[in-house]
Structures are given as C-alpha cells and as structure tokens.
C-alpha cells in the first residue's frame, strides 16, 4: 500500500454556507474551490476550505434523498470521508478490496490542463469512508498543497483575492475514532489489512469509574494516524458513550490540527470565537510533580487552557475545543509536538485528579469537568 498522508477531510453538513462561514470566521480557513450541479456534482454543493496544509471539504445536499441529507438526519453534521493521499489509487483500491474492504466508488480519473487526479473510495464503518487520492503534477509526494485543481472538471477553483492570513494550522496530525465496545480489535485489523497501516501504540486507561481501551494505527511516515478508542462496558458511562449515542454509532470523534506555535494559534482562534476547553488550576500546580517542563510559562499555559505531556521521545502541548455542533459530537484539537510521538494520554489522569482535588477543596464550586473529557484516549 502507498498511502502516506491525509489529503482532505470531508464533512457532510446541513448548511454548507453556514458551516463555511464558521470555519472561515473562526479558524481562518479560506474558500478555494466549489462544486455543484453546474460543475457535475449532482444533488449537492461542496466548498473546499484551506488553511496551511489542511483541506476541509464541506458538502450539503440540495434534496432530501441525497446521501449527505441522509447522513445529517442520522448523525448530525460530521465527518463522512477521511481522504488519503496515495501514490497508486487504483492499485491500492484493488489491494484493499482483496483484503476484504467494501467498494464505494470505483477508480475514476479527472484531468485538465492543471493536472490529473485518480480517486477511488472504500467503506470503513457506519457511513465513514476513505477516498484514495492520487495527484499528479502536485510536487513532491506528500505535499499538502495541490498545484493543480482540487479535482479537475468537477471543482471550480477560486483565485486568491487577498493575501492569506497567518497560517496557524500546519496539517492534520491525527483523527480520533470513537468505537463501540468490543469492536476495537476488528477496526485495527481492518486498517492493517485494507490500508497497510501499522499498529503502533495501545493503552488501557482507568479514570475514576470510567475505563477505556485505545489503539493507534499509522503509516510508516506517521503522515496518517488514527487513534481509536472504545469504552469498557464494565465501567461507568462517559463521554465515549455520549458520542456513540449522539452520532448514532462509531465515527470520527475529533480532528487534531498540528501547529508550530500553539500559543499564537490558541490566542488567535479563541479571539475569533473558537471555544477552548478550560482546565482547573490544580492541573498546572501538578505539572512539576509529573516531570513536565516545556518552554512556555505556566501562567500562559493556564491562561489558554493548554495541556502538556511527555513520552519517551519528548513533549507535546495540546488543547481541545468544545464541539460547535448541536449534538455535541465532533470537536477539534490543536497539538504542537516537541518530539513526542504519542497523544497526551497522561493528561487524562492528571485532569481527573485535578478536578477531584478542586471538588474536595470546594465541593460547592462549579468545576469544568468537561475538560477531562477532551484527551484522545
């Protein structure tokens, strides 16, 4: 298999214009292409949004029996397609089918003077699909910015009318999948067989009465990373159960954006209206006890609700957002890696313990326990 990076993430949404207004106004995305009936996209309208190396596609239906309309009725707004860049879309598609994957769309070639794109789609789970994208004339393998059209003959590109704003987001660092209890091993096996990803990390976490199992699959370059988590049914009900109920089954729980300057990104996004989760003060007083030391003042970490963790390779800093969607399902993460390769699972226990300390000190005070629900595992 030749999958090596995330090409784009497609959301099916109820109102594409409203959704694009949110992402452009808060995260600083800009609309770079569109598609609809006049360009050959039957029954729907799509907008391509860009920010740094991140591409989002927002699609909404124009009639009630379109797939996007059915998706939104069942799941609410959410991730339909995690499209993966590959060097051989047709070959990888055939290899995925041979490994047991279900075909959604056969390989198709789109070509014009700007370049050539081959794409094919396989099913993953519960309306989540993966489109395999092979781009030619787009520079070096893995380059996030396509040099030609987003999809020749189907999407109309928009010329830049102004200089892009500051690029706060570098890439899609990882995507977290929330799964039903008992399905984790099956999904790890699917990604190994169908897409050639490697199982690189696993963990079992207990916080209070809740318990959850987490596994990670990645390609060799770590350009594609899925963190997958399932609740342990013997534990108390928690945020994973809430997602599975609100989304009507498994799906992408959050999208993590990599950044090279998380302090700047968090400040600017918060000022633009992105709601970052708050963290109890006790979390920061315990950083030194955990052996966490990053080159950001603790007061700044606390001001922005930034979380810090370490693994055997280095440190990371992360922060989670509240979900902007009515069902409170999909949310987002900002993450800056300082050589760390894992996902901040140490923050789960640290946040839980900080919340419990504050409850003990001031049992009548309102403690933002939702912050402890944000970490990957």
Coordinates of N, CA and C in Angstrom, one line a residue, residues 138-308:
X138 N 1.6 17.6 -8.6 CA 1.4 18.3 -7.4 C 2.7 18.5 -6.6
X139 N 3.8 18.3 -7.2 CA 5.0 18.5 -6.4 C 5.5 17.2 -5.8
X140 N 6.3 17.3 -4.7 CA 6.8 16.1 -4.1 C 5.7 15.3 -3.4
X141 N 5.9 14.0 -3.3 CA 5.0 13.1 -2.6 C 4.7 13.6 -1.2
X142 N 3.4 13.7 -0.9 CA 3.1 14.2 0.5 C 2.9 15.7 0.6
X143 N 3.2 16.5 -0.5 CA 3.0 17.9 -0.4 C 1.5 18.2 -0.1
X144 N 1.2 19.0 0.9 CA -0.2 19.2 1.3 C -1.0 20.1 0.3
X145 N -0.3 20.9 -0.4 CA -0.9 21.9 -1.3 C -0.9 21.4 -2.7
X146 N -2.1 21.0 -3.3 CA -2.2 20.6 -4.7 C -1.8 21.7 -5.6
X147 N -0.9 21.5 -6.6 CA -0.5 22.5 -7.5 C -1.6 22.8 -8.5
X148 N -2.4 21.7 -8.9 CA -3.4 21.9 -9.9 C -4.8 22.0 -9.2
X149 N -5.8 21.8 -10.0 CA -7.2 21.8 -9.5 C -7.4 20.8 -8.3
X150 N -8.3 21.2 -7.4 CA -8.6 20.2 -6.3 C -9.1 19.0 -6.9
X151 N -10.0 19.1 -7.9 CA -10.5 17.9 -8.6 C -10.9 18.4 -10.0
X152 N -10.0 18.2 -11.0 CA -10.3 18.7 -12.4 C -11.6 18.3 -12.9
X153 N -12.3 19.3 -13.6 CA -13.6 19.1 -14.2 C -14.7 18.9 -13.3
X154 N -14.5 18.9 -12.0 CA -15.6 18.8 -11.0 C -15.6 20.0 -10.1
X155 N -14.5 20.5 -9.7 CA -14.4 21.7 -8.8 C -13.9 22.9 -9.5
X156 N -14.5 24.0 -9.3 CA -14.1 25.3 -9.9 C -13.2 26.0 -8.9
X157 N -12.0 26.3 -9.2 CA -11.0 27.0 -8.3 C -11.3 28.4 -8.2
X158 N -11.1 29.0 -7.1 CA -11.2 30.5 -6.9 C -9.9 31.1 -6.9
X159 N -9.7 32.2 -7.6 CA -8.4 32.9 -7.5 C -8.3 33.6 -6.2
X160 N -7.1 33.7 -5.6 CA -6.9 34.4 -4.4 C -7.1 35.9 -4.6
X161 N -8.0 36.5 -3.8 CA -8.3 37.9 -3.9 C -7.6 38.8 -2.9
X162 N -6.9 38.1 -2.0 CA -6.2 38.8 -1.0 C -5.1 37.8 -0.4
X163 N -4.1 38.4 0.2 CA -3.1 37.6 0.8 C -3.7 36.7 1.9
X164 N -3.4 35.4 2.0 CA -3.9 34.6 3.1 C -3.5 35.1 4.4
X165 N -4.3 34.9 5.5 CA -3.9 35.3 6.8 C -2.8 34.4 7.4
X166 N -2.4 34.6 8.6 CA -1.4 33.8 9.2 C -1.8 32.3 9.2
X167 N -0.8 31.5 8.9 CA -1.1 30.0 8.8 C -0.8 29.4 10.2
X168 N -1.9 29.2 10.9 CA -1.8 28.7 12.3 C -1.8 27.2 12.3
X169 N -2.4 26.6 11.3 CA -2.5 25.1 11.2 C -1.6 24.6 10.2
X170 N -0.8 23.6 10.6 CA 0.2 23.0 9.6 C -0.4 21.8 8.9
X171 N -1.1 20.9 9.6 CA -1.5 19.7 9.0 C -2.6 19.0 9.8
X172 N -3.2 17.9 9.3 CA -4.0 17.1 10.2 C -3.0 16.1 10.9
X173 N -2.9 16.3 12.2 CA -1.9 15.5 13.0 C -2.5 14.1 13.1
X174 N -3.7 14.0 13.5 CA -4.4 12.7 13.7 C -5.9 12.9 13.7
X175 N -6.6 11.8 13.6 CA -8.0 11.7 13.7 C -8.4 10.7 14.7
X176 N -9.3 11.0 15.6 CA -9.7 10.0 16.7 C -11.0 9.4 16.3
X177 N -11.1 8.1 16.3 CA -12.3 7.3 16.1 C -12.9 6.8 17.4
X178 N -14.1 7.1 17.6 CA -14.8 6.5 18.8 C -15.6 5.3 18.3
X179 N -15.3 4.1 18.9 CA -15.9 2.9 18.5 C -16.8 2.3 19.6
X180 N -17.7 1.4 19.2 CA -18.5 0.6 20.1 C -17.6 -0.4 20.9
X181 N -18.0 -0.6 22.1 CA -17.3 -1.6 22.9 C -17.2 -3.0 22.2
X182 N -16.0 -3.5 22.2 CA -15.8 -4.8 21.6 C -15.4 -4.8 20.1
X183 N -15.3 -3.6 19.5 CA -15.0 -3.5 18.1 C -13.6 -3.0 17.8
X184 N -12.8 -2.7 18.8 CA -11.5 -2.1 18.6 C -10.6 -3.0 17.8
X185 N -10.4 -4.2 18.2 CA -9.5 -5.1 17.5 C -9.9 -5.3 16.1
X186 N -11.2 -5.4 15.8 CA -11.7 -5.6 14.4 C -11.3 -4.4 13.6
X187 N -11.4 -3.2 14.1 CA -11.1 -2.0 13.3 C -9.6 -1.9 13.1
X188 N -8.8 -2.2 14.1 CA -7.3 -2.2 13.9 C -6.9 -3.2 12.8
X189 N -7.6 -4.4 12.8 CA -7.3 -5.4 11.8 C -7.7 -4.8 10.4
X190 N -8.8 -4.1 10.3 CA -9.3 -3.6 9.1 C -8.3 -2.6 8.5
X191 N -7.8 -1.7 9.3 CA -6.8 -0.7 8.8 C -5.5 -1.3 8.5
X192 N -5.1 -2.4 9.1 CA -3.8 -3.0 8.8 C -4.0 -3.7 7.4
X193 N -5.1 -4.5 7.2 CA -5.3 -5.2 6.0 C -5.6 -4.3 4.8
X194 N -6.6 -3.4 5.0 CA -7.2 -2.7 3.9 C -6.3 -1.5 3.5
X195 N -5.6 -0.9 4.4 CA -4.8 0.3 4.1 C -3.3 0.2 4.4
X196 N -2.9 -1.0 4.9 CA -1.5 -1.2 5.2 C -0.9 -0.4 6.3
X197 N -1.8 0.1 7.2 CA -1.3 0.9 8.4 C -0.8 -0.1 9.5
X198 N 0.1 0.4 10.3 CA 0.7 -0.4 11.3 C 0.1 -0.1 12.7
X199 N -0.1 -1.1 13.5 CA -0.5 -0.9 14.9 C 0.7 -0.5 15.7
X200 N 0.8 0.8 16.2 CA 2.0 1.3 16.8 C 1.9 1.6 18.3
X201 N 0.7 1.6 18.8 CA 0.6 2.1 20.2 C -0.8 1.6 20.8
X202 N -0.8 1.2 22.0 CA -2.1 0.8 22.7 C -2.0 1.1 24.2
X203 N -3.1 1.3 24.7 CA -3.2 1.7 26.2 C -4.5 1.4 26.7
X204 N -4.6 1.0 28.0 CA -5.8 0.9 28.7 C -5.8 1.9 29.9
X205 N -6.9 2.7 29.9 CA -6.9 3.8 30.8 C -8.1 3.7 31.8
X206 N -7.9 3.9 33.0 CA -8.9 4.0 34.0 C -8.9 5.3 34.7
X207 N -10.0 6.0 34.7 CA -10.1 7.3 35.3 C -11.4 7.3 36.1
X208 N -11.3 7.3 37.5 CA -12.5 7.2 38.3 C -13.2 5.9 38.0
X209 N -14.4 6.0 37.7 CA -15.2 4.8 37.4 C -15.2 4.4 35.9
X210 N -14.6 5.2 35.1 CA -14.6 5.0 33.7 C -13.3 4.3 33.2
X211 N -13.5 3.4 32.2 CA -12.3 2.7 31.7 C -12.5 2.7 30.2
X212 N -11.3 2.7 29.5 CA -11.4 2.7 28.0 C -10.1 2.1 27.5
X213 N -10.2 1.5 26.3 CA -9.0 1.0 25.6 C -8.8 1.8 24.4
X214 N -7.5 2.0 24.1 CA -7.1 2.8 22.9 C -6.0 2.2 22.2
X215 N -6.1 2.2 20.8 CA -5.0 1.7 20.0 C -4.8 2.7 18.8
X216 N -3.6 2.7 18.3 CA -3.2 3.7 17.2 C -2.7 2.9 16.0
X217 N -3.1 3.3 14.8 CA -2.6 2.8 13.6 C -2.0 4.0 12.8
X218 N -0.9 3.7 12.1 CA -0.2 4.8 11.4 C 0.5 4.2 10.1
X219 N 0.7 5.0 9.1 CA 1.6 4.6 8.0 C 3.1 4.8 8.5
X220 N 4.0 4.4 7.7 CA 5.4 4.3 8.1 C 5.9 5.7 8.4
X221 N 5.4 6.8 7.8 CA 5.9 8.1 8.0 C 5.1 8.9 9.0
X222 N 4.1 8.3 9.6 CA 3.2 8.9 10.6 C 2.4 10.1 9.9
X223 N 2.3 10.1 8.6 CA 1.5 11.1 7.9 C 0.0 10.8 8.0
X224 N -0.3 9.5 8.3 CA -1.7 9.1 8.5 C -1.7 8.5 9.9
X225 N -2.5 9.0 10.8 CA -2.6 8.5 12.1 C -4.1 8.5 12.6
X226 N -4.6 7.3 12.9 CA -5.9 7.1 13.6 C -5.7 6.6 15.0
X227 N -6.2 7.4 15.9 CA -6.3 6.9 17.3 C -7.7 6.4 17.5
X228 N -7.8 5.1 18.0 CA -9.1 4.5 18.1 C -9.4 4.1 19.5
X229 N -10.6 4.4 20.0 CA -10.9 4.2 21.4 C -12.3 3.6 21.6
X230 N -12.4 2.7 22.5 CA -13.7 2.1 22.8 C -13.9 2.1 24.3
X231 N -15.1 2.3 24.8 CA -15.4 2.3 26.3 C -15.4 0.8 26.7
X232 N -14.9 0.6 28.0 CA -15.1 -0.7 28.6 C -16.5 -0.7 29.2
X233 N -17.3 -1.7 28.8 CA -18.7 -1.7 29.3 C -18.8 -1.9 30.8
X234 N -17.7 -2.4 31.5 CA -17.8 -2.7 32.9 C -17.7 -1.4 33.7
X235 N -17.2 -0.3 33.0 CA -17.0 1.0 33.7 C -18.3 1.8 33.7
X236 N -18.2 3.0 34.3 CA -19.3 4.0 34.3 C -19.5 4.6 32.9
X237 N -20.7 5.1 32.6 CA -20.9 5.8 31.4 C -20.1 7.1 31.3
X238 N -19.6 7.4 30.1 CA -18.8 8.6 30.0 C -18.9 9.2 28.6
X239 N -17.9 10.1 28.2 CA -18.0 10.9 27.0 C -18.1 10.0 25.8
X240 N -17.4 8.8 25.8 CA -17.5 8.0 24.6 C -18.9 7.5 24.4
X241 N -19.6 7.1 25.4 CA -21.0 6.7 25.3 C -21.9 7.8 24.8
X242 N -21.6 9.0 25.2 CA -22.3 10.2 24.8 C -22.2 10.4 23.3
X243 N -20.9 10.2 22.8 CA -20.7 10.4 21.4 C -21.4 9.3 20.6
X244 N -21.3 8.0 21.0 CA -21.9 6.9 20.3 C -23.4 7.1 20.2
X245 N -24.0 7.7 21.3 CA -25.5 7.9 21.3 C -25.8 9.1 20.4
X246 N -25.1 10.2 20.5 CA -25.4 11.4 19.7 C -25.1 11.2 18.2
X247 N -24.1 10.5 17.9 CA -23.7 10.3 16.5 C -24.4 9.0 15.9
X248 N -25.1 8.3 16.7 CA -25.8 7.0 16.3 C -24.7 6.0 15.8
X249 N -23.7 5.8 16.7 CA -22.7 4.8 16.3 C -21.3 5.3 16.2
X250 N -20.4 4.5 15.8 CA -19.0 4.9 15.7 C -18.7 6.0 14.6
X251 N -17.7 6.7 14.8 CA -17.3 7.7 13.8 C -16.1 8.6 14.3
X252 N -15.8 9.6 13.5 CA -14.7 10.5 13.9 C -15.1 11.4 15.0
X253 N -14.5 11.2 16.2 CA -14.8 12.0 17.4 C -14.1 13.4 17.3
X254 N -12.9 13.4 16.9 CA -12.2 14.7 16.8 C -11.1 14.7 15.8
X255 N -10.9 15.9 15.2 CA -9.8 16.1 14.3 C -8.8 16.9 15.0
X256 N -7.5 16.5 14.9 CA -6.4 17.2 15.6 C -5.6 17.9 14.5
X257 N -5.4 19.2 14.7 CA -4.6 20.0 13.8 C -3.3 20.3 14.4
X258 N -2.2 19.9 13.7 CA -0.9 20.2 14.1 C -0.5 21.7 13.9
X259 N 0.2 22.2 14.8 CA 0.6 23.6 14.7 C 2.1 23.8 15.2
X260 N 2.7 24.8 14.7 CA 4.1 25.0 15.1 C 4.2 26.1 16.2
X261 N 3.1 26.7 16.5 CA 3.1 27.8 17.6 C 1.7 27.7 18.2
X262 N 1.5 26.8 19.2 CA 0.2 26.6 19.8 C -0.2 27.8 20.6
X263 N 0.7 28.6 21.2 CA 0.3 29.7 22.0 C -0.4 30.8 21.1
X264 N 0.3 31.1 20.0 CA -0.3 32.0 19.0 C -1.6 31.5 18.4
X265 N -1.6 30.2 18.1 CA -2.8 29.6 17.5 C -4.0 29.7 18.5
X266 N -3.7 29.3 19.7 CA -4.8 29.3 20.7 C -5.3 30.7 21.0
X267 N -4.4 31.6 21.1 CA -4.9 33.0 21.3 C -5.7 33.6 20.2
X268 N -5.2 33.4 19.0 CA -5.9 33.9 17.8 C -7.3 33.2 17.6
X269 N -7.3 31.9 17.7 CA -8.5 31.2 17.5 C -9.6 31.5 18.6
X270 N -9.1 31.6 19.8 CA -10.0 32.0 20.9 C -10.6 33.4 20.7
X271 N -9.7 34.3 20.2 CA -10.2 35.7 19.9 C -11.2 35.7 18.8
X272 N -11.1 34.7 17.9 CA -12.0 34.6 16.7 C -13.3 33.9 17.1
X273 N -13.4 33.4 18.3 CA -14.7 32.7 18.6 C -14.6 31.2 18.8
X274 N -13.4 30.6 18.7 CA -13.3 29.2 19.0 C -13.3 29.0 20.5
X275 N -14.2 28.1 21.0 CA -14.3 27.9 22.4 C -13.4 26.8 22.9
X276 N -12.3 27.2 23.6 CA -11.3 26.2 24.1 C -11.8 25.7 25.4
X277 N -11.6 24.4 25.7 CA -12.0 23.9 27.0 C -11.1 24.5 28.1
X278 N -11.7 24.8 29.2 CA -11.0 25.3 30.4 C -10.4 24.2 31.2
X279 N -9.4 24.4 32.0 CA -8.7 23.4 32.8 C -8.6 23.9 34.2
X280 N -8.9 23.1 35.2 CA -8.8 23.5 36.6 C -7.4 23.9 37.0
X281 N -7.2 24.9 37.9 CA -5.9 25.4 38.2 C -5.0 24.3 38.8
X282 N -5.6 23.3 39.5 CA -4.8 22.3 40.1 C -4.0 21.4 39.2
X283 N -4.5 21.4 37.9 CA -3.7 20.7 36.9 C -2.3 21.3 36.7
X284 N -2.2 22.6 36.7 CA -1.0 23.3 36.5 C 0.0 23.2 37.7
X285 N -0.6 23.2 38.9 CA 0.3 23.1 40.0 C 1.0 21.7 40.1
X286 N 0.4 20.7 39.4 CA 0.9 19.3 39.4 C 1.9 19.1 38.3
X287 N 2.1 20.0 37.4 CA 3.0 19.7 36.2 C 4.4 19.4 36.7
X288 N 5.0 20.1 37.6 CA 6.3 19.8 38.1 C 6.4 18.4 38.7
X289 N 5.4 18.0 39.4 CA 5.4 16.7 40.0 C 5.4 15.6 38.9
X290 N 4.8 15.9 37.8 CA 4.7 14.9 36.7 C 6.0 14.9 35.8
X291 N 6.9 15.8 36.2 CA 8.2 15.9 35.4 C 8.0 16.6 34.0
X292 N 6.9 17.5 33.9 CA 6.6 18.1 32.7 C 7.3 19.5 32.7
X293 N 8.1 19.8 31.7 CA 8.7 21.1 31.6 C 8.9 21.5 30.1
X294 N 8.1 22.5 29.7 CA 8.1 23.0 28.4 C 8.5 24.4 28.4
X295 N 8.9 24.9 27.3 CA 9.4 26.3 27.2 C 8.3 27.3 27.0
X296 N 7.3 27.2 27.9 CA 6.1 28.1 27.9 C 5.8 28.3 29.4
X297 N 5.7 29.6 29.8 CA 5.4 29.9 31.2 C 4.1 29.2 31.6
X298 N 4.1 28.7 32.8 CA 2.9 28.0 33.4 C 1.7 28.9 33.4
X299 N 1.9 30.2 33.6 CA 0.8 31.2 33.6 C 0.2 31.2 32.2
X300 N 1.0 31.2 31.2 CA 0.5 31.2 29.8 C -0.3 29.9 29.5
X301 N 0.3 28.8 29.9 CA -0.5 27.5 29.8 C -1.8 27.6 30.4
X302 N -1.9 28.1 31.6 CA -3.1 28.2 32.4 C -4.1 29.2 31.7
X303 N -3.6 30.3 31.3 CA -4.4 31.3 30.6 C -5.2 30.7 29.5
X304 N -4.5 29.9 28.7 CA -5.1 29.4 27.4 C -5.7 28.0 27.6
X305 N -5.5 27.4 28.8 CA -6.0 26.0 29.0 C -5.2 25.0 28.3
X306 N -3.9 25.3 28.0 CA -3.1 24.3 27.3 C -2.6 23.2 28.2
X307 N -2.6 22.0 27.7 CA -2.2 20.8 28.4 C -0.8 20.4 27.9
X308 N 0.0 19.9 28.8 CA 1.4 19.4 28.4 C 1.5 18.0 28.9

